[in-house]
């Protein structure tokens, strides 16, 4: 009985002793780790350089992949997919995608700076310089954490054009993968298309009654092609010589008086030699 009890006490004491030793060792390691970390933070050139990069490179937070689904109205529309038109529609109709593409552009530019600056970063310290292995380990860990954090993400775009038959029996899709750079190009195309549209709207809007009158007055209130006037029972129009659709401007030198017959015969035709 006595031996059994003292045996238990000895085992208990041994466990207690081992625990204390482990706690002391862990504490010592933690203390050493903290001291070394402080040393890295205050002395490592690599870490200091990376810390500075954090101020320079602040990338947009983007996902690695964006999936876009576009639903077609018919199988025929899917079969005769006009990728150019569809891409313009997708981007023009979705401010969120536009915003994402603007952010892509920012990250693409920042990635160039990031790659370049990382190449010029000071080397990691080494053991020959008298640093402990723990120091080197912590220097790598801290520096890499920053480079992971600031590395700009350049996303991929997966675009699915889909059609599902009315009863949902058949579904089809075509998919394309676009790089961020390609999406930026698409957005630029959209802006050109949009600008052209706005120019046309603007050119039509500045065709005022006063300007119309001035042009007719200049042309003697007669059709410049057939010479008829209102007294011949025809209606006079003011016409763009170079059509707006082809970049013609609403200015007197590009305007002329035509009768309805001559104007309708002309439509959007434009002869460079002026034989209209
Ligand atoms: Zn005429």
Short mmCIF file of C-alpha atoms and ligand atoms in Angstrom, two decimals:
data_model
loop_
_atom_site.label_atom_id
_atom_site.label_comp_id
_atom_site.label_asym_id
_atom_site.label_seq_id
_atom_site.Cartn_x
_atom_site.Cartn_y
_atom_site.Cartn_z
CA UNK A 1 0.00 0.00 0.00
CA UNK A 2 2.69 2.48 1.03
CA UNK A 3 4.79 1.61 -2.00
CA UNK A 4 1.90 2.05 -4.34
CA UNK A 5 1.18 5.53 -2.91
CA UNK A 6 4.77 6.69 -3.05
CA UNK A 7 5.01 5.33 -6.61
CA UNK A 8 2.09 7.54 -7.62
CA UNK A 9 3.66 10.56 -5.93
CA UNK A 10 6.95 9.99 -7.75
CA UNK A 11 5.17 9.75 -11.11
CA UNK A 12 3.17 12.88 -10.33
CA UNK A 13 6.32 14.77 -9.32
CA UNK A 14 8.09 13.64 -12.49
CA UNK A 15 5.21 14.84 -14.71
CA UNK A 16 5.16 18.15 -12.83
CA UNK A 17 8.89 18.59 -13.27
CA UNK A 18 8.78 17.77 -16.99
CA UNK A 19 5.88 20.20 -17.46
CA UNK A 20 7.77 22.99 -15.75
CA UNK A 21 10.83 22.33 -17.89
CA UNK A 22 8.69 22.38 -21.08
CA UNK A 23 7.00 25.63 -20.05
CA UNK A 24 10.36 27.21 -19.31
CA UNK A 25 11.76 26.07 -22.66
CA UNK A 26 8.72 27.34 -24.58
CA UNK A 27 8.95 30.66 -22.76
CA UNK A 28 12.62 30.94 -23.54
CA UNK A 29 11.99 30.17 -27.22
CA UNK A 30 9.15 32.71 -27.37
CA UNK A 31 11.33 35.34 -25.81
CA UNK A 32 14.15 34.56 -28.19
CA UNK A 33 11.73 34.63 -31.14
CA UNK A 34 10.38 38.04 -30.12
CA UNK A 35 13.86 39.44 -29.65
CA UNK A 36 14.99 38.11 -33.02
CA UNK A 37 11.85 39.45 -34.69
CA UNK A 38 12.60 42.88 -33.25
CA UNK A 39 16.13 42.58 -34.55
CA UNK A 40 14.84 41.70 -38.05
CA UNK A 41 12.38 44.61 -38.02
CA UNK A 42 15.08 47.07 -37.01
CA UNK A 43 18.07 45.75 -38.99
CA UNK A 44 16.94 43.81 -42.10
CA UNK A 45 17.41 45.80 -45.30
CA UNK A 46 15.17 43.40 -47.20
CA UNK A 47 12.33 43.83 -44.72
CA UNK A 48 12.70 47.62 -44.61
CA UNK A 49 12.60 47.73 -48.42
CA UNK A 50 9.49 45.55 -48.54
CA UNK A 51 7.80 47.71 -45.94
CA UNK A 52 8.40 50.71 -48.19
CA UNK A 53 6.88 48.82 -51.15
CA UNK A 54 3.71 48.50 -49.15
CA UNK A 55 3.29 52.26 -49.38
CA UNK A 56 4.12 52.40 -53.09
CA UNK A 57 2.14 49.39 -54.30
CA UNK A 58 -1.46 49.35 -53.18
CA UNK A 59 -3.23 47.05 -55.61
CA UNK A 60 -6.97 46.73 -56.09
CA UNK A 61 -8.46 43.71 -54.39
CA UNK A 62 -9.59 41.49 -57.24
CA UNK A 63 -10.54 37.84 -57.65
CA UNK A 64 -8.29 35.55 -59.66
CA UNK A 65 -11.19 34.52 -61.93
CA UNK A 66 -14.40 36.26 -62.95
CA UNK A 67 -17.16 34.24 -64.53
CA UNK A 68 -19.67 36.03 -66.72
CA UNK A 69 -22.80 34.32 -68.05
CA UNK A 70 -24.70 35.73 -70.98
CA UNK A 71 -27.96 34.15 -72.04
CA UNK A 72 -28.90 34.01 -75.72
CA UNK A 73 -32.49 34.21 -76.97
CA UNK A 74 -32.14 31.37 -79.44
CA UNK A 75 -29.89 28.55 -80.49
CA UNK A 76 -29.34 30.38 -83.80
CA UNK A 77 -28.08 33.43 -81.92
CA UNK A 78 -25.61 31.20 -80.11
CA UNK A 79 -24.52 29.50 -83.35
CA UNK A 80 -23.98 32.80 -85.14
CA UNK A 81 -22.42 34.47 -82.14
CA UNK A 82 -20.88 37.83 -82.96
CA UNK A 83 -18.22 37.94 -80.27
CA UNK A 84 -17.28 41.55 -80.95
CA UNK A 85 -20.85 42.83 -80.55
CA UNK A 86 -21.53 40.59 -77.57
CA UNK A 87 -18.44 41.76 -75.73
CA UNK A 88 -19.38 45.39 -76.31
CA UNK A 89 -22.92 44.70 -75.03
CA UNK A 90 -21.64 42.86 -71.97
CA UNK A 91 -19.29 45.66 -70.99
CA UNK A 92 -21.52 48.61 -71.88
CA UNK A 93 -24.46 47.14 -70.01
CA UNK A 94 -22.65 46.46 -66.77
CA UNK A 95 -21.00 49.27 -64.75
CA UNK A 96 -19.69 46.66 -62.31
CA UNK A 97 -17.70 44.91 -65.04
CA UNK A 98 -16.44 48.28 -66.26
CA UNK A 99 -15.28 49.08 -62.74
CA UNK A 100 -13.55 45.69 -62.46
CA UNK A 101 -11.75 46.27 -65.77
CA UNK A 102 -10.57 49.72 -64.63
CA UNK A 103 -9.18 48.03 -61.52
CA UNK A 104 -7.51 45.40 -63.75
CA UNK A 105 -5.77 48.18 -65.64
CA UNK A 106 -4.50 49.63 -62.37
CA UNK A 107 -3.19 46.22 -61.24
CA UNK A 108 -1.56 45.54 -64.61
CA UNK A 109 0.37 48.82 -64.29
CA UNK A 110 1.23 48.11 -60.66
CA UNK A 111 2.41 44.56 -61.47
CA UNK A 112 5.12 46.02 -63.71
CA UNK A 113 6.30 48.23 -60.85
CA UNK A 114 6.01 45.33 -58.40
CA UNK A 115 8.11 42.95 -60.56
CA UNK A 116 10.69 45.61 -61.21
CA UNK A 117 10.99 46.71 -57.58
CA UNK A 118 11.15 43.14 -56.32
CA UNK A 119 14.04 42.44 -58.67
CA UNK A 120 15.88 45.42 -57.22
CA UNK A 121 15.16 44.43 -53.63
CA UNK A 122 18.18 44.02 -51.31
CA UNK A 123 19.20 40.39 -50.84
CA UNK A 124 18.13 38.41 -47.80
CA UNK A 125 20.72 38.30 -45.03
CA UNK A 126 22.89 35.18 -44.76
CA UNK A 127 24.73 33.20 -42.11
CA UNK A 128 28.12 34.54 -43.22
CA UNK A 129 26.94 37.94 -42.00
CA UNK A 130 26.68 36.43 -38.54
CA UNK A 131 22.90 36.13 -38.33
CA UNK A 132 21.25 33.16 -36.64
CA UNK A 133 19.11 30.69 -38.56
CA UNK A 134 16.10 31.97 -36.66
CA UNK A 135 16.88 35.51 -37.86
CA UNK A 136 17.00 34.34 -41.49
CA UNK A 137 13.80 32.36 -41.05
CA UNK A 138 11.93 35.35 -39.63
CA UNK A 139 13.34 37.70 -42.26
CA UNK A 140 12.00 35.43 -45.01
CA UNK A 141 8.65 35.02 -43.30
CA UNK A 142 8.03 38.74 -42.75
CA UNK A 143 9.30 39.82 -46.18
CA UNK A 144 7.32 37.17 -48.04
CA UNK A 145 4.17 38.02 -46.14
CA UNK A 146 4.43 41.57 -47.48
CA UNK A 147 5.15 40.52 -51.06
CA UNK A 148 2.15 38.15 -50.97
CA UNK A 149 -0.01 40.96 -49.63
CA UNK A 150 0.96 43.57 -52.22
CA UNK A 151 1.35 41.38 -55.31
CA UNK A 152 -1.28 42.75 -57.74
CA UNK A 153 -3.79 40.16 -58.91
CA UNK A 154 -4.36 40.11 -62.67
CA UNK A 155 -7.62 38.22 -63.14
CA UNK A 156 -8.83 35.90 -65.87
CA UNK A 157 -12.33 36.27 -67.32
CA UNK A 158 -14.35 33.19 -68.20
CA UNK A 159 -17.28 34.17 -70.37
CA UNK A 160 -20.09 31.73 -71.09
CA UNK A 161 -22.65 32.35 -73.82
CA UNK A 162 -25.57 30.11 -72.99
CA UNK A 163 -28.84 29.02 -74.48
CA UNK A 164 -31.36 26.74 -72.82
CA UNK A 165 -34.39 25.57 -74.82
CA UNK A 166 -37.81 26.68 -73.47
CA UNK A 167 -38.62 23.42 -71.67
CA UNK A 168 -35.07 23.29 -70.41
CA UNK A 169 -34.49 20.04 -72.29
CA UNK A 170 -31.33 21.13 -74.02
CA UNK A 171 -28.75 23.59 -72.97
CA UNK A 172 -25.77 24.73 -74.93
CA UNK A 173 -22.89 27.01 -74.27
CA UNK A 174 -19.77 28.44 -75.84
CA UNK A 175 -17.09 29.73 -73.57
CA UNK A 176 -14.16 32.07 -74.06
CA UNK A 177 -11.32 32.94 -71.77
CA UNK A 178 -10.09 36.49 -71.81
CA UNK A 179 -7.04 37.88 -70.10
CA UNK A 180 -7.30 41.10 -68.12
CA UNK A 181 -5.33 42.84 -70.90
CA UNK A 182 -7.87 41.69 -73.49
CA UNK A 183 -10.73 42.95 -71.31
CA UNK A 184 -8.99 46.33 -71.06
CA UNK A 185 -8.83 46.42 -74.87
CA UNK A 186 -12.55 45.57 -75.06
CA UNK A 187 -13.36 48.40 -72.65
CA UNK A 188 -11.34 50.84 -74.79
CA UNK A 189 -13.30 49.69 -77.85
CA UNK A 190 -16.55 50.32 -75.96
CA UNK A 191 -15.42 53.82 -75.11
CA UNK A 192 -14.67 54.54 -78.77
CA UNK A 193 -18.09 53.19 -79.81
CA UNK A 194 -19.76 55.25 -77.06
CA UNK A 195 -17.85 58.42 -78.02
CA UNK A 196 -18.88 58.04 -81.65
CA UNK A 197 -22.49 57.67 -80.59
CA UNK A 198 -22.36 60.74 -78.41
CA UNK A 199 -20.76 62.74 -81.20
CA UNK A 200 -23.62 61.80 -83.54
CA UNK A 201 -26.22 62.73 -80.92
CA UNK A 202 -24.45 66.03 -80.34
CA UNK A 203 -24.18 66.81 -84.06
CA UNK A 204 -27.92 66.23 -84.46
CA UNK A 205 -28.73 68.34 -81.42
CA UNK A 206 -26.97 71.46 -82.71
CA UNK A 207 -29.09 71.54 -85.88
CA UNK A 208 -31.22 74.52 -84.71
CA UNK A 209 -34.07 76.26 -86.62
CA UNK A 210 -31.87 79.37 -86.86
CA UNK A 211 -29.05 77.43 -88.51
CA UNK A 212 -31.55 75.73 -90.84
CA UNK A 213 -32.88 79.15 -91.86
CA UNK A 214 -29.37 80.54 -92.46
CA UNK A 215 -28.48 77.63 -94.76
CA UNK A 216 -31.72 77.94 -96.75
CA UNK A 217 -31.24 81.70 -97.03
CA UNK A 218 -27.67 81.17 -98.27
CA UNK A 219 -28.96 78.70 -100.90
CA UNK A 220 -31.73 81.14 -102.00
CA UNK A 221 -34.50 78.89 -100.58
CA UNK A 222 -33.97 76.50 -103.50
CA UNK A 223 -32.84 72.88 -103.79
CA UNK A 224 -29.17 73.07 -104.74
CA UNK A 225 -29.53 69.99 -106.98
CA UNK A 226 -32.75 70.51 -108.96
CA UNK A 227 -33.29 74.22 -108.29
CA UNK A 228 -36.93 73.91 -107.24
CA UNK A 229 -38.34 76.02 -104.42
CA UNK A 230 -41.38 75.98 -102.15
CA UNK A 231 -43.39 77.76 -104.86
CA UNK A 232 -43.03 74.56 -106.96
CA UNK A 233 -44.96 72.74 -104.23
CA UNK A 234 -42.01 70.88 -102.75
CA UNK A 235 -40.68 70.74 -99.21
CA UNK A 236 -37.12 71.88 -98.52
CA UNK A 237 -34.73 70.06 -96.18
CA UNK A 238 -31.35 70.98 -94.81
CA UNK A 239 -28.99 68.12 -95.52
CA UNK A 240 -25.57 67.08 -94.22
CA UNK A 241 -23.23 66.75 -97.24
CA UNK A 242 -20.98 64.34 -95.32
CA UNK A 243 -23.52 62.35 -93.27
CA UNK A 244 -23.29 62.47 -89.48
CA UNK A 245 -22.93 58.68 -89.48
CA UNK A 246 -19.68 59.17 -91.37
CA UNK A 247 -18.34 61.85 -89.08
CA UNK A 248 -19.93 64.85 -90.86
CA UNK A 249 -20.32 67.95 -88.70
CA UNK A 250 -23.30 70.27 -88.31
CA UNK A 251 -21.55 73.33 -89.70
CA UNK A 252 -22.68 75.59 -92.56
CA UNK A 253 -19.93 74.37 -94.92
CA UNK A 254 -21.27 70.80 -94.51
CA UNK A 255 -24.94 71.78 -94.90
CA UNK A 256 -27.05 72.44 -97.98
CA UNK A 257 -30.65 72.85 -99.01
CA UNK A 258 -32.31 69.91 -100.76
CA UNK A 259 -35.86 69.20 -101.80
CA UNK A 260 -37.53 66.08 -100.39
CA UNK A 261 -37.11 64.13 -103.65
CA UNK A 262 -33.40 64.87 -104.00
CA UNK A 263 -32.80 64.27 -100.29
CA UNK A 264 -34.57 60.89 -100.25
CA UNK A 265 -32.65 59.81 -103.35
CA UNK A 266 -29.45 60.57 -101.53
CA UNK A 267 -29.92 59.00 -98.11
CA UNK A 268 -26.54 58.36 -96.51
CA UNK A 269 -24.66 58.17 -99.79
CA UNK A 270 -21.68 60.41 -100.04
CA UNK A 271 -19.61 61.02 -103.13
CA UNK A 272 -16.08 62.23 -102.40
CA UNK A 273 -16.13 64.20 -105.67
CA UNK A 274 -19.23 66.07 -104.61
CA UNK A 275 -21.46 64.66 -107.35
CA UNK A 276 -24.38 64.15 -105.05
ZN1 LIG B 1 -34.22 68.79 -105.63
#
